[in-house]
Structure formats: structure tokens, C-alpha cells
């Protein structure tokens, strides 16, 4: 279930908003310039690689790329298939995205499978969007944010869209604000 949480940046223990209503989520995020949408999903093979994911969603990728002039599209996938180094791979990936950062490009993600939480730090407010399969989220260029895929069962597959050929480039703020807010696992558990 997609969820939206809202807190004052200095009071992470007091929820200002919590909703799972897609219309409310879209309306609240729209006030921030954040696009939230739902797309139909497709079944993929367990071993689907980037080419297979992009082929399955070729029409959707073509349409949004033409509408928004994206020049680079790729797939980020973290999935435990029994590989011996999965825990270390997942830990390193989580640490990379968990630090607050911005981008010189919009951060646009379509969740093909799994889940993850985008945290937006806008002025004195923090918003957490728990995204799941079928969610499209577009965080505007320059927005301060971080991403958490959790620790308990970190698995997701997302199609990523970029306006330039560099792909994902983060400009880290050095702030450790993410440590003060409930993580992805806690939000999924309703804590």
C-alpha cells in the first residue's frame, strides 16, 4: 500500500499527516511540484534483466520519454536470489541513497516491483512517500531528499528516467537528517 507521511523537520515523533488515499497523496505532493501517478504493472520472470524490464514496459517508457524529453532510461534492481553477498550489496546500496542529497535533474522512478520510501525535505517539513509496485514518482530537480529500501527485506525494481546522459548523480548535503526519522521498515510496519 502506498503511504504518505508528513512531519515537521524538527519533530519526527509527531505525524502531521498519514494517508493511504491515492487522491490525497497526489494532491498533497502536487503542492510540492512532485508528480505521483499509478501505472498498470506486468508480470516479469524472476531473472528478468534490464532489457527484459524495459521491453515489458516499452510503450510506457516511450510515452513518458517523449512527453518529458528523457534521454536516458535504465533499471535499478535489488533482489535476493540467494547470492552469498546479497546482505553486503543491499547494505552498501542503502547507505548510498540514505544520505540526504539533491540532483541537477528530476528524479523519476517507476516501481516495477518491491517497495522503497522517498523522503522529501522541503523547507521545515519532511514528507515520506512509501512507494510500491505500480507507483510513479517524480521528485523535482534540486529537491532535498533521500531514499530508503529498508533492512529487513530490501527488494525493489525501478525504471529510472533522466534528462541527461550522466544518469544518477547525487550532490550530498552532509546532513544526517535521515537518522532522525522512521525508516522504510518502520513505516511499512505502521510505527
PDB file of C-alpha atoms in Angstrom:
ATOM      1  CA  UNK A   1       0.000   0.000   0.000  1.00  0.00           C
ATOM      2  CA  UNK A   2       1.319   3.429  -0.948  1.00  0.00           C
ATOM      3  CA  UNK A   3       1.563   5.753   2.061  1.00  0.00           C
ATOM      4  CA  UNK A   4       2.308   9.421   2.613  1.00  0.00           C
ATOM      5  CA  UNK A   5       3.618  10.746   5.924  1.00  0.00           C
ATOM      6  CA  UNK A   6       4.341  14.349   6.860  1.00  0.00           C
ATOM      7  CA  UNK A   7       6.303  15.733   9.832  1.00  0.00           C
ATOM      8  CA  UNK A   8       7.865  18.986  10.940  1.00  0.00           C
ATOM      9  CA  UNK A   9      11.598  18.557  10.274  1.00  0.00           C
ATOM     10  CA  UNK A  10      12.363  19.165  13.966  1.00  0.00           C
ATOM     11  CA  UNK A  11       9.598  16.879  15.339  1.00  0.00           C
ATOM     12  CA  UNK A  12       9.809  13.428  13.732  1.00  0.00           C
ATOM     13  CA  UNK A  13       7.760  11.902  16.549  1.00  0.00           C
ATOM     14  CA  UNK A  14       4.604  13.908  15.684  1.00  0.00           C
ATOM     15  CA  UNK A  15       2.817  12.957  12.455  1.00  0.00           C
ATOM     16  CA  UNK A  16       1.141  15.906  10.744  1.00  0.00           C
ATOM     17  CA  UNK A  17      -0.350  13.681   8.052  1.00  0.00           C
ATOM     18  CA  UNK A  18      -0.646   9.989   7.321  1.00  0.00           C
ATOM     19  CA  UNK A  19      -2.719   8.736   4.401  1.00  0.00           C
ATOM     20  CA  UNK A  20      -3.015   5.812   2.021  1.00  0.00           C
ATOM     21  CA  UNK A  21      -5.620   7.548  -0.159  1.00  0.00           C
ATOM     22  CA  UNK A  22      -4.106   7.886  -3.671  1.00  0.00           C
ATOM     23  CA  UNK A  23      -6.106  11.040  -4.423  1.00  0.00           C
ATOM     24  CA  UNK A  24      -4.921  12.719  -1.201  1.00  0.00           C
ATOM     25  CA  UNK A  25      -1.341  11.574  -1.838  1.00  0.00           C
ATOM     26  CA  UNK A  26      -1.337  13.003  -5.366  1.00  0.00           C
ATOM     27  CA  UNK A  27      -2.938  16.294  -4.242  1.00  0.00           C
ATOM     28  CA  UNK A  28      -0.507  16.827  -1.346  1.00  0.00           C
ATOM     29  CA  UNK A  29       2.535  16.002  -3.475  1.00  0.00           C
ATOM     30  CA  UNK A  30       1.323  18.207  -6.323  1.00  0.00           C
ATOM     31  CA  UNK A  31       1.571  21.231  -3.989  1.00  0.00           C
ATOM     32  CA  UNK A  32       5.315  20.432  -3.821  1.00  0.00           C
ATOM     33  CA  UNK A  33       5.709  20.032  -7.580  1.00  0.00           C
ATOM     34  CA  UNK A  34       6.076  16.262  -7.115  1.00  0.00           C
ATOM     35  CA  UNK A  35       4.329  14.040  -9.649  1.00  0.00           C
ATOM     36  CA  UNK A  36       2.654  10.921  -8.291  1.00  0.00           C
ATOM     37  CA  UNK A  37       0.857   8.503 -10.574  1.00  0.00           C
ATOM     38  CA  UNK A  38      -0.110   4.836 -10.762  1.00  0.00           C
ATOM     39  CA  UNK A  39       0.640   2.650 -13.790  1.00  0.00           C
ATOM     40  CA  UNK A  40      -0.590  -0.846 -14.565  1.00  0.00           C
ATOM     41  CA  UNK A  41       2.070  -3.449 -13.836  1.00  0.00           C
ATOM     42  CA  UNK A  42       3.172  -6.527 -15.735  1.00  0.00           C
ATOM     43  CA  UNK A  43       4.455  -9.884 -14.590  1.00  0.00           C
ATOM     44  CA  UNK A  44       8.165 -10.447 -15.107  1.00  0.00           C
ATOM     45  CA  UNK A  45      10.336 -13.518 -14.905  1.00  0.00           C
ATOM     46  CA  UNK A  46      12.340 -13.877 -11.696  1.00  0.00           C
ATOM     47  CA  UNK A  47      15.545 -13.469 -13.678  1.00  0.00           C
ATOM     48  CA  UNK A  48      14.347 -10.501 -15.766  1.00  0.00           C
ATOM     49  CA  UNK A  49      17.307  -8.269 -16.550  1.00  0.00           C
ATOM     50  CA  UNK A  50      17.286  -4.603 -17.547  1.00  0.00           C
ATOM     51  CA  UNK A  51      16.486  -5.385 -21.200  1.00  0.00           C
ATOM     52  CA  UNK A  52      13.537  -7.610 -20.232  1.00  0.00           C
ATOM     53  CA  UNK A  53      12.121  -4.987 -17.839  1.00  0.00           C
ATOM     54  CA  UNK A  54      12.428  -2.224 -20.421  1.00  0.00           C
ATOM     55  CA  UNK A  55      10.907  -4.434 -23.123  1.00  0.00           C
ATOM     56  CA  UNK A  56       7.900  -5.216 -20.909  1.00  0.00           C
ATOM     57  CA  UNK A  57       7.275  -1.503 -20.328  1.00  0.00           C
ATOM     58  CA  UNK A  58       8.413  -0.277 -23.765  1.00  0.00           C
ATOM     59  CA  UNK A  59       5.186   1.597 -24.550  1.00  0.00           C
ATOM     60  CA  UNK A  60       5.098   3.381 -21.183  1.00  0.00           C
ATOM     61  CA  UNK A  61       8.806   4.236 -21.401  1.00  0.00           C
ATOM     62  CA  UNK A  62       8.391   5.578 -24.943  1.00  0.00           C
ATOM     63  CA  UNK A  63       5.365   7.677 -23.993  1.00  0.00           C
ATOM     64  CA  UNK A  64       6.834   9.343 -20.899  1.00  0.00           C
ATOM     65  CA  UNK A  65      10.227   9.803 -22.570  1.00  0.00           C
ATOM     66  CA  UNK A  66       8.573  11.674 -25.442  1.00  0.00           C
ATOM     67  CA  UNK A  67       6.367  13.732 -23.098  1.00  0.00           C
ATOM     68  CA  UNK A  68       9.193  14.782 -20.801  1.00  0.00           C
ATOM     69  CA  UNK A  69      12.257  14.601 -23.096  1.00  0.00           C
ATOM     70  CA  UNK A  70      14.115  11.896 -21.173  1.00  0.00           C
ATOM     71  CA  UNK A  71      17.299  10.798 -22.932  1.00  0.00           C
ATOM     72  CA  UNK A  72      18.476   8.039 -20.604  1.00  0.00           C
ATOM     73  CA  UNK A  73      16.403   5.233 -19.103  1.00  0.00           C
ATOM     74  CA  UNK A  74      17.750   2.385 -17.005  1.00  0.00           C
ATOM     75  CA  UNK A  75      16.671  -0.114 -14.372  1.00  0.00           C
ATOM     76  CA  UNK A  76      17.798  -0.296 -10.751  1.00  0.00           C
ATOM     77  CA  UNK A  77      17.046  -3.686  -9.232  1.00  0.00           C
ATOM     78  CA  UNK A  78      17.876  -5.123  -5.854  1.00  0.00           C
ATOM     79  CA  UNK A  79      16.599  -8.640  -5.325  1.00  0.00           C
ATOM     80  CA  UNK A  80      17.686 -11.504  -3.116  1.00  0.00           C
ATOM     81  CA  UNK A  81      18.074 -14.530  -5.344  1.00  0.00           C
ATOM     82  CA  UNK A  82      20.243 -16.407  -2.879  1.00  0.00           C
ATOM     83  CA  UNK A  83      23.534 -14.770  -3.815  1.00  0.00           C
ATOM     84  CA  UNK A  84      26.029 -15.096  -0.941  1.00  0.00           C
ATOM     85  CA  UNK A  85      26.941 -11.386  -0.932  1.00  0.00           C
ATOM     86  CA  UNK A  86      23.358 -10.050  -1.015  1.00  0.00           C
ATOM     87  CA  UNK A  87      23.402  -8.631   2.533  1.00  0.00           C
ATOM     88  CA  UNK A  88      26.576  -6.639   1.822  1.00  0.00           C
ATOM     89  CA  UNK A  89      25.289  -5.460  -1.584  1.00  0.00           C
ATOM     90  CA  UNK A  90      21.989  -4.340  -0.027  1.00  0.00           C
ATOM     91  CA  UNK A  91      23.758  -2.573   2.866  1.00  0.00           C
ATOM     92  CA  UNK A  92      26.053  -0.644   0.518  1.00  0.00           C
ATOM     93  CA  UNK A  93      23.158   0.364  -1.756  1.00  0.00           C
ATOM     94  CA  UNK A  94      21.062   1.508   1.199  1.00  0.00           C
ATOM     95  CA  UNK A  95      23.902   3.602   2.633  1.00  0.00           C
ATOM     96  CA  UNK A  96      24.466   5.340  -0.713  1.00  0.00           C
ATOM     97  CA  UNK A  97      20.885   6.551  -1.040  1.00  0.00           C
ATOM     98  CA  UNK A  98      20.131   7.096   2.673  1.00  0.00           C
ATOM     99  CA  UNK A  99      22.174  10.280   2.955  1.00  0.00           C
ATOM    100  CA  UNK A 100      20.311  13.488   2.141  1.00  0.00           C
ATOM    101  CA  UNK A 101      21.095  14.791  -1.344  1.00  0.00           C
ATOM    102  CA  UNK A 102      19.852  16.728  -4.357  1.00  0.00           C
ATOM    103  CA  UNK A 103      20.178  16.281  -8.114  1.00  0.00           C
ATOM    104  CA  UNK A 104      20.653  18.629 -11.038  1.00  0.00           C
ATOM    105  CA  UNK A 105      17.906  16.602 -12.754  1.00  0.00           C
ATOM    106  CA  UNK A 106      14.454  15.391 -11.788  1.00  0.00           C
ATOM    107  CA  UNK A 107      14.484  12.021 -10.011  1.00  0.00           C
ATOM    108  CA  UNK A 108      11.807   9.966 -11.767  1.00  0.00           C
ATOM    109  CA  UNK A 109      11.127   6.377 -10.737  1.00  0.00           C
ATOM    110  CA  UNK A 110       8.517   3.810 -11.699  1.00  0.00           C
ATOM    111  CA  UNK A 111       8.344   0.891  -9.251  1.00  0.00           C
ATOM    112  CA  UNK A 112       8.083  -2.334 -11.235  1.00  0.00           C
ATOM    113  CA  UNK A 113       8.242  -4.484  -8.099  1.00  0.00           C
ATOM    114  CA  UNK A 114       9.049  -4.266  -4.424  1.00  0.00           C
ATOM    115  CA  UNK A 115       8.958  -1.063  -2.407  1.00  0.00           C
ATOM    116  CA  UNK A 116      11.013   1.823  -1.084  1.00  0.00           C
ATOM    117  CA  UNK A 117      10.496   5.172   0.612  1.00  0.00           C
ATOM    118  CA  UNK A 118      11.385   8.586  -0.771  1.00  0.00           C
ATOM    119  CA  UNK A 119      11.817  11.268   1.898  1.00  0.00           C
ATOM    120  CA  UNK A 120      11.483  14.881   0.772  1.00  0.00           C
ATOM    121  CA  UNK A 121      12.921  17.643   2.969  1.00  0.00           C
ATOM    122  CA  UNK A 122      11.111  20.770   1.823  1.00  0.00           C
ATOM    123  CA  UNK A 123      11.710  23.900   3.935  1.00  0.00           C
ATOM    124  CA  UNK A 124      10.859  22.862   7.519  1.00  0.00           C
ATOM    125  CA  UNK A 125       8.828  19.788   6.547  1.00  0.00           C
ATOM    126  CA  UNK A 126       9.717  16.171   5.811  1.00  0.00           C
ATOM    127  CA  UNK A 127       7.433  14.028   3.662  1.00  0.00           C
ATOM    128  CA  UNK A 128       7.849  10.264   3.288  1.00  0.00           C
ATOM    129  CA  UNK A 129       6.297   8.538   0.287  1.00  0.00           C
ATOM    130  CA  UNK A 130       6.260   4.768   0.694  1.00  0.00           C
ATOM    131  CA  UNK A 131       6.214   3.609  -2.928  1.00  0.00           C
ATOM    132  CA  UNK A 132       5.168   0.165  -4.076  1.00  0.00           C
ATOM    133  CA  UNK A 133       4.694  -1.743  -7.294  1.00  0.00           C
ATOM    134  CA  UNK A 134       2.888   0.460  -9.828  1.00  0.00           C
ATOM    135  CA  UNK A 135       3.888   3.831  -8.343  1.00  0.00           C
ATOM    136  CA  UNK A 136       5.500   6.549 -10.450  1.00  0.00           C
ATOM    137  CA  UNK A 137       7.169   9.351  -8.506  1.00  0.00           C
ATOM    138  CA  UNK A 138       8.952  12.389  -9.933  1.00  0.00           C
ATOM    139  CA  UNK A 139      10.994  14.466  -7.483  1.00  0.00           C
ATOM    140  CA  UNK A 140      11.826  17.885  -8.982  1.00  0.00           C
ATOM    141  CA  UNK A 141      15.394  18.930  -9.689  1.00  0.00           C
ATOM    142  CA  UNK A 142      17.067  20.487  -6.662  1.00  0.00           C
ATOM    143  CA  UNK A 143      14.679  18.948  -4.103  1.00  0.00           C
ATOM    144  CA  UNK A 144      16.473  17.776  -0.976  1.00  0.00           C
ATOM    145  CA  UNK A 145      15.644  14.122  -0.355  1.00  0.00           C
ATOM    146  CA  UNK A 146      16.856  10.620   0.483  1.00  0.00           C
ATOM    147  CA  UNK A 147      15.707   7.066  -0.259  1.00  0.00           C
ATOM    148  CA  UNK A 148      15.409   4.009   1.975  1.00  0.00           C
ATOM    149  CA  UNK A 149      14.754   0.478   0.733  1.00  0.00           C
ATOM    150  CA  UNK A 150      14.816  -0.966   4.252  1.00  0.00           C
ATOM    151  CA  UNK A 151      16.916  -3.535   6.060  1.00  0.00           C
ATOM    152  CA  UNK A 152      14.504  -6.425   6.758  1.00  0.00           C
ATOM    153  CA  UNK A 153      13.806  -7.395   3.130  1.00  0.00           C
ATOM    154  CA  UNK A 154      15.299  -4.789   0.770  1.00  0.00           C
ATOM    155  CA  UNK A 155      13.919  -5.623  -2.652  1.00  0.00           C
ATOM    156  CA  UNK A 156      12.800  -3.355  -5.457  1.00  0.00           C
ATOM    157  CA  UNK A 157      12.971  -2.858  -9.184  1.00  0.00           C
ATOM    158  CA  UNK A 158      12.526   0.637 -10.578  1.00  0.00           C
ATOM    159  CA  UNK A 159      12.754   2.123 -14.041  1.00  0.00           C
ATOM    160  CA  UNK A 160      14.723   5.365 -13.795  1.00  0.00           C
ATOM    161  CA  UNK A 161      14.359   8.277 -16.216  1.00  0.00           C
ATOM    162  CA  UNK A 162      16.946  11.036 -16.811  1.00  0.00           C
ATOM    163  CA  UNK A 163      17.089  14.229 -18.876  1.00  0.00           C
ATOM    164  CA  UNK A 164      20.840  13.902 -19.373  1.00  0.00           C
ATOM    165  CA  UNK A 165      23.171  11.052 -20.208  1.00  0.00           C
ATOM    166  CA  UNK A 166      25.016  11.018 -16.887  1.00  0.00           C
ATOM    167  CA  UNK A 167      22.347   9.053 -15.034  1.00  0.00           C
ATOM    168  CA  UNK A 168      22.197   9.141 -11.236  1.00  0.00           C
ATOM    169  CA  UNK A 169      24.480  11.822  -9.775  1.00  0.00           C
ATOM    170  CA  UNK A 170      23.878  12.897  -6.181  1.00  0.00           C
ATOM    171  CA  UNK A 171      25.017  16.136  -4.562  1.00  0.00           C
ATOM    172  CA  UNK A 172      25.134  15.213  -0.862  1.00  0.00           C
ATOM    173  CA  UNK A 173      24.291  17.825   1.780  1.00  0.00           C
ATOM    174  CA  UNK A 174      26.270  16.193   4.598  1.00  0.00           C
ATOM    175  CA  UNK A 175      23.221  16.366   6.868  1.00  0.00           C
ATOM    176  CA  UNK A 176      22.333  13.158   8.753  1.00  0.00           C
ATOM    177  CA  UNK A 177      18.625  14.021   8.989  1.00  0.00           C
ATOM    178  CA  UNK A 178      17.598  10.565   7.795  1.00  0.00           C
ATOM    179  CA  UNK A 179      18.719   9.077  11.119  1.00  0.00           C
ATOM    180  CA  UNK A 180      16.050  11.096  12.958  1.00  0.00           C
ATOM    181  CA  UNK A 181      13.045   9.761  11.011  1.00  0.00           C
ATOM    182  CA  UNK A 182      11.382   6.348  10.913  1.00  0.00           C
ATOM    183  CA  UNK A 183      12.956   4.140   8.273  1.00  0.00           C
ATOM    184  CA  UNK A 184      11.240   2.255   5.473  1.00  0.00           C
ATOM    185  CA  UNK A 185      10.733  -0.873   7.592  1.00  0.00           C
ATOM    186  CA  UNK A 186       9.150   1.108  10.443  1.00  0.00           C
ATOM    187  CA  UNK A 187       6.808   2.925   8.075  1.00  0.00           C
ATOM    188  CA  UNK A 188       5.694  -0.354   6.494  1.00  0.00           C
ATOM    189  CA  UNK A 189       5.051  -1.748   9.969  1.00  0.00           C
ATOM    190  CA  UNK A 190       2.917   1.284  10.807  1.00  0.00           C
ATOM    191  CA  UNK A 191       5.162   2.558  13.591  1.00  0.00           C
TER     192      UNK A 191
END
